[in-house]
Amino acid sequence: MTVEIPSQLITALRDANRIVFLTGAGVSAESGIPTFRDALTGLWERYDPEQLASADAFRRDRELVWGWYEWRRMRVLKAQPNGAHRAIVEFASKVPSVSVITQNVDDLHERAGCENVIHLHGRLDRPICFACRRPHELPTGIPEEPEGGRRLAPPRCEYCGGYVRPGVVWFGESLCESEWTAAADACRKCDVLFSVGTSSLVQPAASLPVTAARRRATVVQINLGPTSLDVLAHFNLVGPAGVILPALYDAVWGASK
Ligand code: OAD
């Protein structure tokens, strides 16, 4: 695939001191992790978020919820970072300040070598107690779960005996305040904001490119297709993030490793 990179974008990246990457499920898609809203393959196309992704769902049927999240955790443990995750690390080696803000609950940015990733929606590998919210350590190793998961009793909290829940932000819950403050701050200060592989439908994450644009940052979207961000973005690069981001790096700084 040939990627056309506008020369104004190359200049903006060469001149940039602070870049933010706001990433969504599309960044991990090429690692084999399903997105949420893509037709046929998206998780919310195949599974009902009301039964799986809220505190009420967990109160109603915690074994169903825990089993489904264990299946998702297994998929992430079996996956590897892709060219998009790796290219972001390479950007960080050239630009004075790079912040990665992800909506993803996997750790593929970290495994590619990214430090200080802001996880707006939590992490699959950081479960907490449903009652006292203390962290819970999971056994090492990769669980073997069937497609879609099976009913599984969640572990109990070693401090209060409560049930352990996935460490992700569910529908109806607020984001972690410190992560949100750090994300909004980075977006207010950046010169370029990349929105990569996200449908830009979920708030408040979807408001971050607007924050950056109001402060005159250049907004670049990388996605397989159109989203509501198209009208705001200064550059819309259409195609797989794992191809476009390395091509962009090469266009600005020469061939990547
Ligand atoms: P979505 O599933 O809503 O959107 C994924 C986007 O990635 C779509 O716009 C796709 O076109 C695009 N895409 C797919 N493969 C791609 C690729 N290889 N390269 C580039 N783009 C690609 O996922 P998110 O926007 O991340 O929240 O969803 C946001 C939140 O909604 C998630 O964090 C999750 C969900 O409910 C929680 O669980 C709290």
mmCIF file of N, CA, C and O in Angstrom, residues 27-107:
data_model
loop_
_atom_site.group_PDB
_atom_site.id
_atom_site.type_symbol
_atom_site.label_atom_id
_atom_site.label_comp_id
_atom_site.label_asym_id
_atom_site.label_seq_id
_atom_site.Cartn_x
_atom_site.Cartn_y
_atom_site.Cartn_z
ATOM 1 N N VAL A 27 -6.021 0.490 16.977
ATOM 2 C CA VAL A 27 -4.562 0.359 17.071
ATOM 3 C C VAL A 27 -4.156 -1.078 17.413
ATOM 4 O O VAL A 27 -3.096 -1.549 17.006
ATOM 5 N N SER A 28 -5.008 -1.755 18.142
ATOM 6 C CA SER A 28 -4.691 -3.147 18.512
ATOM 7 C C SER A 28 -5.332 -4.166 17.564
ATOM 8 O O SER A 28 -5.088 -5.366 17.700
ATOM 9 N N ALA A 29 -6.118 -3.679 16.599
ATOM 10 C CA ALA A 29 -6.825 -4.607 15.708
ATOM 11 C C ALA A 29 -5.849 -5.488 14.924
ATOM 12 O O ALA A 29 -6.076 -6.689 14.745
ATOM 13 N N GLU A 30 -4.739 -4.884 14.473
ATOM 14 C CA GLU A 30 -3.773 -5.670 13.686
ATOM 15 C C GLU A 30 -2.964 -6.635 14.555
ATOM 16 O O GLU A 30 -2.191 -7.438 14.037
ATOM 17 N N SER A 31 -3.158 -6.562 15.868
ATOM 18 C CA SER A 31 -2.575 -7.569 16.773
ATOM 19 C C SER A 31 -3.582 -8.684 17.040
ATOM 20 O O SER A 31 -3.319 -9.581 17.848
ATOM 21 N N GLY A 32 -4.752 -8.586 16.410
ATOM 22 C CA GLY A 32 -5.768 -9.637 16.581
ATOM 23 C C GLY A 32 -6.726 -9.401 17.736
ATOM 24 O O GLY A 32 -7.478 -10.297 18.121
ATOM 25 N N ILE A 33 -6.724 -8.183 18.296
ATOM 26 C CA ILE A 33 -7.660 -7.869 19.384
ATOM 27 C C ILE A 33 -8.910 -7.229 18.756
ATOM 28 O O ILE A 33 -8.783 -6.218 18.051
ATOM 29 N N PRO A 34 -10.081 -7.784 19.010
ATOM 30 C CA PRO A 34 -11.263 -7.231 18.356
ATOM 31 C C PRO A 34 -11.576 -5.797 18.800
ATOM 32 O O PRO A 34 -11.343 -5.442 19.958
ATOM 33 N N THR A 35 -12.090 -4.979 17.873
ATOM 34 C CA THR A 35 -12.561 -3.637 18.214
ATOM 35 C C THR A 35 -13.966 -3.773 18.823
ATOM 36 O O THR A 35 -14.428 -4.884 19.087
ATOM 37 N N PHE A 36 -14.637 -2.647 19.033
ATOM 38 C CA PHE A 36 -15.977 -2.697 19.633
ATOM 39 C C PHE A 36 -17.087 -2.548 18.612
ATOM 40 O O PHE A 36 -18.119 -3.206 18.695
ATOM 41 N N ARG A 37 -16.889 -1.643 17.647
ATOM 42 C CA ARG A 37 -18.024 -1.258 16.811
ATOM 43 C C ARG A 37 -17.852 -1.606 15.342
ATOM 44 O O ARG A 37 -18.635 -1.154 14.507
ATOM 45 N N ASP A 38 -16.808 -2.356 14.973
ATOM 46 C CA ASP A 38 -16.690 -2.731 13.561
ATOM 47 C C ASP A 38 -17.724 -3.807 13.236
ATOM 48 O O ASP A 38 -17.978 -4.709 14.050
ATOM 49 N N ALA A 39 -18.330 -3.681 12.060
ATOM 50 C CA ALA A 39 -19.380 -4.616 11.651
ATOM 51 C C ALA A 39 -18.862 -6.054 11.720
ATOM 52 O O ALA A 39 -17.717 -6.325 11.363
ATOM 53 N N LEU A 40 -19.649 -6.954 12.206
ATOM 54 C CA LEU A 40 -19.393 -8.405 12.331
ATOM 55 C C LEU A 40 -18.369 -8.764 13.400
ATOM 56 O O LEU A 40 -18.624 -9.598 14.259
ATOM 57 N N THR A 41 -17.201 -8.097 13.368
ATOM 58 C CA THR A 41 -16.139 -8.523 14.294
ATOM 59 C C THR A 41 -16.135 -7.760 15.612
ATOM 60 O O THR A 41 -15.506 -8.184 16.579
ATOM 61 N N GLY A 42 -16.793 -6.601 15.674
ATOM 62 C CA GLY A 42 -16.742 -5.753 16.873
ATOM 63 C C GLY A 42 -17.386 -6.436 18.074
ATOM 64 O O GLY A 42 -18.400 -7.133 17.940
ATOM 65 N N LEU A 43 -16.789 -6.217 19.258
ATOM 66 C CA LEU A 43 -17.319 -6.881 20.466
ATOM 67 C C LEU A 43 -18.768 -6.490 20.720
ATOM 68 O O LEU A 43 -19.599 -7.328 21.078
ATOM 69 N N TRP A 44 -19.082 -5.185 20.537
ATOM 70 C CA TRP A 44 -20.473 -4.767 20.823
ATOM 71 C C TRP A 44 -21.434 -5.149 19.692
ATOM 72 O O TRP A 44 -22.631 -4.920 19.786
ATOM 73 N N GLU A 45 -20.909 -5.733 18.635
ATOM 74 C CA GLU A 45 -21.770 -6.318 17.591
ATOM 75 C C GLU A 45 -22.142 -7.750 17.980
ATOM 76 O O GLU A 45 -23.175 -8.267 17.595
ATOM 77 N N ARG A 46 -21.258 -8.376 18.769
ATOM 78 C CA ARG A 46 -21.468 -9.809 19.071
ATOM 79 C C ARG A 46 -21.921 -10.061 20.499
ATOM 80 O O ARG A 46 -22.495 -11.102 20.796
ATOM 81 N N TYR A 47 -21.614 -9.136 21.410
ATOM 82 C CA TYR A 47 -21.958 -9.333 22.822
ATOM 83 C C TYR A 47 -22.700 -8.101 23.320
ATOM 84 O O TYR A 47 -22.483 -6.998 22.816
ATOM 85 N N ASP A 48 -23.548 -8.308 24.340
ATOM 86 C CA ASP A 48 -24.409 -7.237 24.813
ATOM 87 C C ASP A 48 -23.713 -6.475 25.950
ATOM 88 O O ASP A 48 -23.527 -7.023 27.038
ATOM 89 N N PRO A 49 -23.350 -5.198 25.711
ATOM 90 C CA PRO A 49 -22.640 -4.460 26.766
ATOM 91 C C PRO A 49 -23.460 -4.361 28.053
ATOM 92 O O PRO A 49 -22.905 -4.314 29.139
ATOM 93 N N GLU A 50 -24.796 -4.348 27.936
ATOM 94 C CA GLU A 50 -25.617 -4.245 29.160
ATOM 95 C C GLU A 50 -25.468 -5.460 30.060
ATOM 96 O O GLU A 50 -25.670 -5.390 31.258
ATOM 97 N N GLN A 51 -25.151 -6.600 29.461
ATOM 98 C CA GLN A 51 -24.989 -7.818 30.265
ATOM 99 C C GLN A 51 -23.565 -7.989 30.774
ATOM 100 O O GLN A 51 -23.297 -8.871 31.590
ATOM 101 N N LEU A 52 -22.625 -7.188 30.220
ATOM 102 C CA LEU A 52 -21.208 -7.478 30.481
ATOM 103 C C LEU A 52 -20.374 -6.312 30.988
ATOM 104 O O LEU A 52 -19.329 -6.545 31.581
ATOM 105 N N ALA A 53 -20.814 -5.105 30.754
ATOM 106 C CA ALA A 53 -19.896 -3.984 30.993
ATOM 107 C C ALA A 53 -20.503 -2.897 31.877
ATOM 108 O O ALA A 53 -20.420 -1.713 31.553
ATOM 109 N N SER A 54 -21.080 -3.297 32.983
ATOM 110 C CA SER A 54 -21.560 -2.302 33.954
ATOM 111 C C SER A 54 -21.543 -2.938 35.336
ATOM 112 O O SER A 54 -21.519 -4.164 35.483
ATOM 113 N N ALA A 55 -21.560 -2.064 36.355
ATOM 114 C CA ALA A 55 -21.594 -2.575 37.736
ATOM 115 C C ALA A 55 -22.875 -3.374 37.970
ATOM 116 O O ALA A 55 -22.874 -4.406 38.654
ATOM 117 N N ASP A 56 -23.971 -2.946 37.375
ATOM 118 C CA ASP A 56 -25.235 -3.687 37.533
ATOM 119 C C ASP A 56 -25.111 -5.084 36.946
ATOM 120 O O ASP A 56 -25.614 -6.059 37.513
ATOM 121 N N ALA A 57 -24.459 -5.173 35.786
ATOM 122 C CA ALA A 57 -24.260 -6.482 35.156
ATOM 123 C C ALA A 57 -23.470 -7.397 36.094
ATOM 124 O O ALA A 57 -23.783 -8.580 36.252
ATOM 125 N N PHE A 58 -22.452 -6.851 36.731
ATOM 126 C CA PHE A 58 -21.617 -7.653 37.641
ATOM 127 C C PHE A 58 -22.431 -8.096 38.863
ATOM 128 O O PHE A 58 -22.330 -9.242 39.304
ATOM 129 N N ARG A 59 -23.270 -7.191 39.381
ATOM 130 C CA ARG A 59 -24.117 -7.567 40.536
ATOM 131 C C ARG A 59 -25.096 -8.665 40.135
ATOM 132 O O ARG A 59 -25.356 -9.594 40.882
ATOM 133 N N ARG A 60 -25.601 -8.587 38.901
ATOM 134 C CA ARG A 60 -26.611 -9.527 38.413
ATOM 135 C C ARG A 60 -26.014 -10.898 38.155
ATOM 136 O O ARG A 60 -26.587 -11.922 38.533
ATOM 137 N N ASP A 61 -24.835 -10.925 37.512
ATOM 138 C CA ASP A 61 -24.264 -12.220 37.105
ATOM 139 C C ASP A 61 -22.736 -12.091 37.023
ATOM 140 O O ASP A 61 -22.168 -11.959 35.942
ATOM 141 N N ARG A 62 -22.083 -12.139 38.198
ATOM 142 C CA ARG A 62 -20.640 -11.874 38.205
ATOM 143 C C ARG A 62 -19.842 -12.970 37.509
ATOM 144 O O ARG A 62 -18.765 -12.719 36.975
ATOM 145 N N GLU A 63 -20.350 -14.196 37.485
ATOM 146 C CA GLU A 63 -19.591 -15.281 36.828
ATOM 147 C C GLU A 63 -19.559 -15.089 35.310
ATOM 148 O O GLU A 63 -18.546 -15.355 34.661
ATOM 149 N N LEU A 64 -20.673 -14.630 34.764
ATOM 150 C CA LEU A 64 -20.721 -14.364 33.318
ATOM 151 C C LEU A 64 -19.736 -13.247 32.971
ATOM 152 O O LEU A 64 -18.941 -13.352 32.027
ATOM 153 N N VAL A 65 -19.768 -12.184 33.764
ATOM 154 C CA VAL A 65 -18.927 -11.020 33.485
ATOM 155 C C VAL A 65 -17.446 -11.377 33.656
ATOM 156 O O VAL A 65 -16.621 -11.121 32.774
ATOM 157 N N TRP A 66 -17.113 -12.009 34.787
ATOM 158 C CA TRP A 66 -15.702 -12.328 35.040
ATOM 159 C C TRP A 66 -15.166 -13.265 33.961
ATOM 160 O O TRP A 66 -14.051 -13.082 33.447
ATOM 161 N N GLY A 67 -15.946 -14.257 33.561
ATOM 162 C CA GLY A 67 -15.511 -15.224 32.538
ATOM 163 C C GLY A 67 -15.253 -14.544 31.200
ATOM 164 O O GLY A 67 -14.279 -14.855 30.503
ATOM 165 N N TRP A 68 -16.112 -13.578 30.856
ATOM 166 C CA TRP A 68 -15.944 -12.877 29.574
ATOM 167 C C TRP A 68 -14.671 -12.031 29.584
ATOM 168 O O TRP A 68 -13.914 -12.009 28.620
ATOM 169 N N TYR A 69 -14.427 -11.375 30.703
ATOM 170 C CA TYR A 69 -13.204 -10.562 30.792
ATOM 171 C C TYR A 69 -11.954 -11.435 30.866
ATOM 172 O O TYR A 69 -10.900 -11.035 30.367
ATOM 173 N N GLU A 70 -12.036 -12.617 31.444
ATOM 174 C CA GLU A 70 -10.876 -13.513 31.447
ATOM 175 C C GLU A 70 -10.550 -13.967 30.028
ATOM 176 O O GLU A 70 -9.388 -14.133 29.650
ATOM 177 N N TRP A 71 -11.608 -14.167 29.238
ATOM 178 C CA TRP A 71 -11.381 -14.520 27.825
ATOM 179 C C TRP A 71 -10.673 -13.365 27.100
ATOM 180 O O TRP A 71 -9.700 -13.568 26.370
ATOM 181 N N ARG A 72 -11.120 -12.145 27.380
ATOM 182 C CA ARG A 72 -10.471 -10.997 26.729
ATOM 183 C C ARG A 72 -9.024 -10.844 27.211
ATOM 184 O O ARG A 72 -8.118 -10.527 26.439
ATOM 185 N N ARG A 73 -8.799 -11.090 28.500
ATOM 186 C CA ARG A 73 -7.432 -10.986 29.038
ATOM 187 C C ARG A 73 -6.534 -12.037 28.380
ATOM 188 O O ARG A 73 -5.390 -11.771 28.035
ATOM 189 N N MET A 74 -7.071 -13.234 28.181
ATOM 190 C CA MET A 74 -6.298 -14.285 27.503
ATOM 191 C C MET A 74 -5.898 -13.835 26.088
ATOM 192 O O MET A 74 -4.747 -14.000 25.671
ATOM 193 N N ARG A 75 -6.859 -13.238 25.369
ATOM 194 C CA ARG A 75 -6.556 -12.812 23.990
ATOM 195 C C ARG A 75 -5.427 -11.782 23.970
ATOM 196 O O ARG A 75 -4.560 -11.821 23.100
ATOM 197 N N VAL A 76 -5.446 -10.892 24.924
ATOM 198 C CA VAL A 76 -4.389 -9.874 24.978
ATOM 199 C C VAL A 76 -3.050 -10.527 25.319
ATOM 200 O O VAL A 76 -2.018 -10.222 24.704
ATOM 201 N N LEU A 77 -3.065 -11.451 26.277
ATOM 202 C CA LEU A 77 -1.811 -12.105 26.668
ATOM 203 C C LEU A 77 -1.198 -12.874 25.498
ATOM 204 O O LEU A 77 0.025 -13.002 25.392
ATOM 205 N N LYS A 78 -2.049 -13.372 24.603
ATOM 206 C CA LYS A 78 -1.542 -14.138 23.461
ATOM 207 C C LYS A 78 -1.140 -13.239 22.285
ATOM 208 O O LYS A 78 -0.572 -13.710 21.308
ATOM 209 N N ALA A 79 -1.491 -11.949 22.376
ATOM 210 C CA ALA A 79 -1.229 -11.035 21.250
ATOM 211 C C ALA A 79 0.141 -10.371 21.389
ATOM 212 O O ALA A 79 0.739 -10.370 22.466
ATOM 213 N N GLN A 80 0.605 -9.823 20.293
ATOM 214 C CA GLN A 80 1.881 -9.091 20.274
ATOM 215 C C GLN A 80 1.642 -7.680 19.741
ATOM 216 O O GLN A 80 0.757 -7.484 18.913
ATOM 217 N N PRO A 81 2.444 -6.709 20.197
ATOM 218 C CA PRO A 81 2.327 -5.356 19.632
ATOM 219 C C PRO A 81 2.547 -5.391 18.119
ATOM 220 O O PRO A 81 3.251 -6.268 17.609
ATOM 221 N N ASN A 82 1.938 -4.443 17.410
ATOM 222 C CA ASN A 82 2.105 -4.401 15.949
ATOM 223 C C ASN A 82 2.875 -3.146 15.528
ATOM 224 O O ASN A 82 3.358 -2.384 16.372
ATOM 225 N N GLY A 83 2.955 -2.932 14.214
ATOM 226 C CA GLY A 83 3.738 -1.818 13.672
ATOM 227 C C GLY A 83 3.279 -0.450 14.182
ATOM 228 O O GLY A 83 4.095 0.472 14.287
ATOM 229 N N ALA A 84 1.999 -0.307 14.503
ATOM 230 C CA ALA A 84 1.504 0.985 15.003
ATOM 231 C C ALA A 84 2.060 1.251 16.405
ATOM 232 O O ALA A 84 2.568 2.336 16.693
ATOM 233 N N HIS A 85 1.992 0.237 17.282
ATOM 234 C CA HIS A 85 2.549 0.400 18.634
ATOM 235 C C HIS A 85 4.047 0.726 18.551
ATOM 236 O O HIS A 85 4.549 1.607 19.249
ATOM 237 N N ARG A 86 4.741 0.012 17.674
ATOM 238 C CA ARG A 86 6.205 0.199 17.591
ATOM 239 C C ARG A 86 6.555 1.566 17.006
ATOM 240 O O ARG A 86 7.488 2.230 17.460
ATOM 241 N N ALA A 87 5.779 2.029 16.011
ATOM 242 C CA ALA A 87 6.075 3.332 15.392
ATOM 243 C C ALA A 87 5.914 4.454 16.418
ATOM 244 O O ALA A 87 6.697 5.411 16.430
ATOM 245 N N ILE A 88 4.921 4.329 17.303
ATOM 246 C CA ILE A 88 4.709 5.374 18.319
ATOM 247 C C ILE A 88 5.949 5.470 19.221
ATOM 248 O O ILE A 88 6.383 6.553 19.597
ATOM 249 N N VAL A 89 6.543 4.341 19.535
ATOM 250 C CA VAL A 89 7.768 4.339 20.356
ATOM 251 C C VAL A 89 8.888 5.051 19.588
ATOM 252 O O VAL A 89 9.676 5.813 20.166
ATOM 253 N N GLU A 90 8.949 4.834 18.291
ATOM 254 C CA GLU A 90 9.995 5.496 17.493
ATOM 255 C C GLU A 90 9.782 7.005 17.427
ATOM 256 O O GLU A 90 10.744 7.775 17.473
ATOM 257 N N PHE A 91 8.516 7.427 17.332
ATOM 258 C CA PHE A 91 8.234 8.872 17.391
ATOM 259 C C PHE A 91 8.798 9.441 18.695
ATOM 260 O O PHE A 91 9.379 10.519 18.726
ATOM 261 N N ALA A 92 8.609 8.687 19.775
ATOM 262 C CA ALA A 92 9.038 9.173 21.103
ATOM 263 C C ALA A 92 10.551 9.330 21.166
ATOM 264 O O ALA A 92 11.066 10.087 21.987
ATOM 265 N N SER A 93 11.272 8.620 20.309
ATOM 266 C CA SER A 93 12.730 8.753 20.326
ATOM 267 C C SER A 93 13.190 10.002 19.558
ATOM 268 O O SER A 93 14.352 10.375 19.624
ATOM 269 N N LYS A 94 12.296 10.629 18.815
ATOM 270 C CA LYS A 94 12.675 11.797 17.997
ATOM 271 C C LYS A 94 12.078 13.105 18.493
ATOM 272 O O LYS A 94 12.644 14.165 18.249
ATOM 273 N N VAL A 95 10.925 13.031 19.131
ATOM 274 C CA VAL A 95 10.200 14.250 19.516
ATOM 275 C C VAL A 95 10.437 14.482 21.008
ATOM 276 O O VAL A 95 10.396 13.529 21.793
ATOM 277 N N PRO A 96 10.719 15.738 21.417
ATOM 278 C CA PRO A 96 11.025 15.974 22.835
ATOM 279 C C PRO A 96 9.979 15.422 23.798
ATOM 280 O O PRO A 96 10.320 14.859 24.835
ATOM 281 N N SER A 97 8.689 15.588 23.493
ATOM 282 C CA SER A 97 7.675 15.071 24.421
ATOM 283 C C SER A 97 6.565 14.357 23.652
ATOM 284 O O SER A 97 5.909 14.958 22.793
ATOM 285 N N VAL A 98 6.389 13.087 23.949
ATOM 286 C CA VAL A 98 5.292 12.314 23.346
ATOM 287 C C VAL A 98 4.444 11.735 24.473
ATOM 288 O O VAL A 98 4.967 11.087 25.379
ATOM 289 N N SER A 99 3.139 12.003 24.434
ATOM 290 C CA SER A 99 2.212 11.412 25.420
ATOM 291 C C SER A 99 1.306 10.430 24.700
ATOM 292 O O SER A 99 0.776 10.751 23.626
ATOM 293 N N VAL A 100 1.136 9.274 25.301
ATOM 294 C CA VAL A 100 0.216 8.285 24.732
ATOM 295 C C VAL A 100 -0.981 8.163 25.666
ATOM 296 O O VAL A 100 -0.837 7.842 26.844
ATOM 297 N N ILE A 101 -2.149 8.472 25.108
ATOM 298 C CA ILE A 101 -3.400 8.367 25.862
ATOM 299 C C ILE A 101 -4.209 7.283 25.161
ATOM 300 O O ILE A 101 -4.513 7.416 23.978
ATOM 301 N N THR A 102 -4.514 6.218 25.859
ATOM 302 C CA THR A 102 -5.239 5.149 25.183
ATOM 303 C C THR A 102 -6.581 4.869 25.847
ATOM 304 O O THR A 102 -6.725 5.012 27.062
ATOM 305 N N GLN A 103 -7.536 4.479 25.000
ATOM 306 C CA GLN A 103 -8.823 3.984 25.517
ATOM 307 C C GLN A 103 -8.750 2.468 25.664
ATOM 308 O O GLN A 103 -9.675 1.843 26.155
ATOM 309 N N ASN A 104 -7.633 1.903 25.236
ATOM 310 C CA ASN A 104 -7.520 0.444 25.235
ATOM 311 C C ASN A 104 -7.174 -0.092 26.619
ATOM 312 O O ASN A 104 -6.409 0.518 27.358
ATOM 313 N N VAL A 105 -7.719 -1.267 26.902
ATOM 314 C CA VAL A 105 -7.479 -1.870 28.216
ATOM 315 C C VAL A 105 -6.377 -2.930 28.130
ATOM 316 O O VAL A 105 -6.125 -3.633 29.095
ATOM 317 N N ASP A 106 -5.744 -3.037 26.955
ATOM 318 C CA ASP A 106 -4.610 -3.966 26.825
ATOM 319 C C ASP A 106 -3.315 -3.240 27.190
ATOM 320 O O ASP A 106 -3.315 -2.038 27.448
ATOM 321 N N ASP A 107 -2.211 -3.996 27.217
ATOM 322 C CA ASP A 107 -0.913 -3.382 27.564
ATOM 323 C C ASP A 107 0.053 -3.437 26.381
ATOM 324 O O ASP A 107 1.259 -3.506 26.553
#
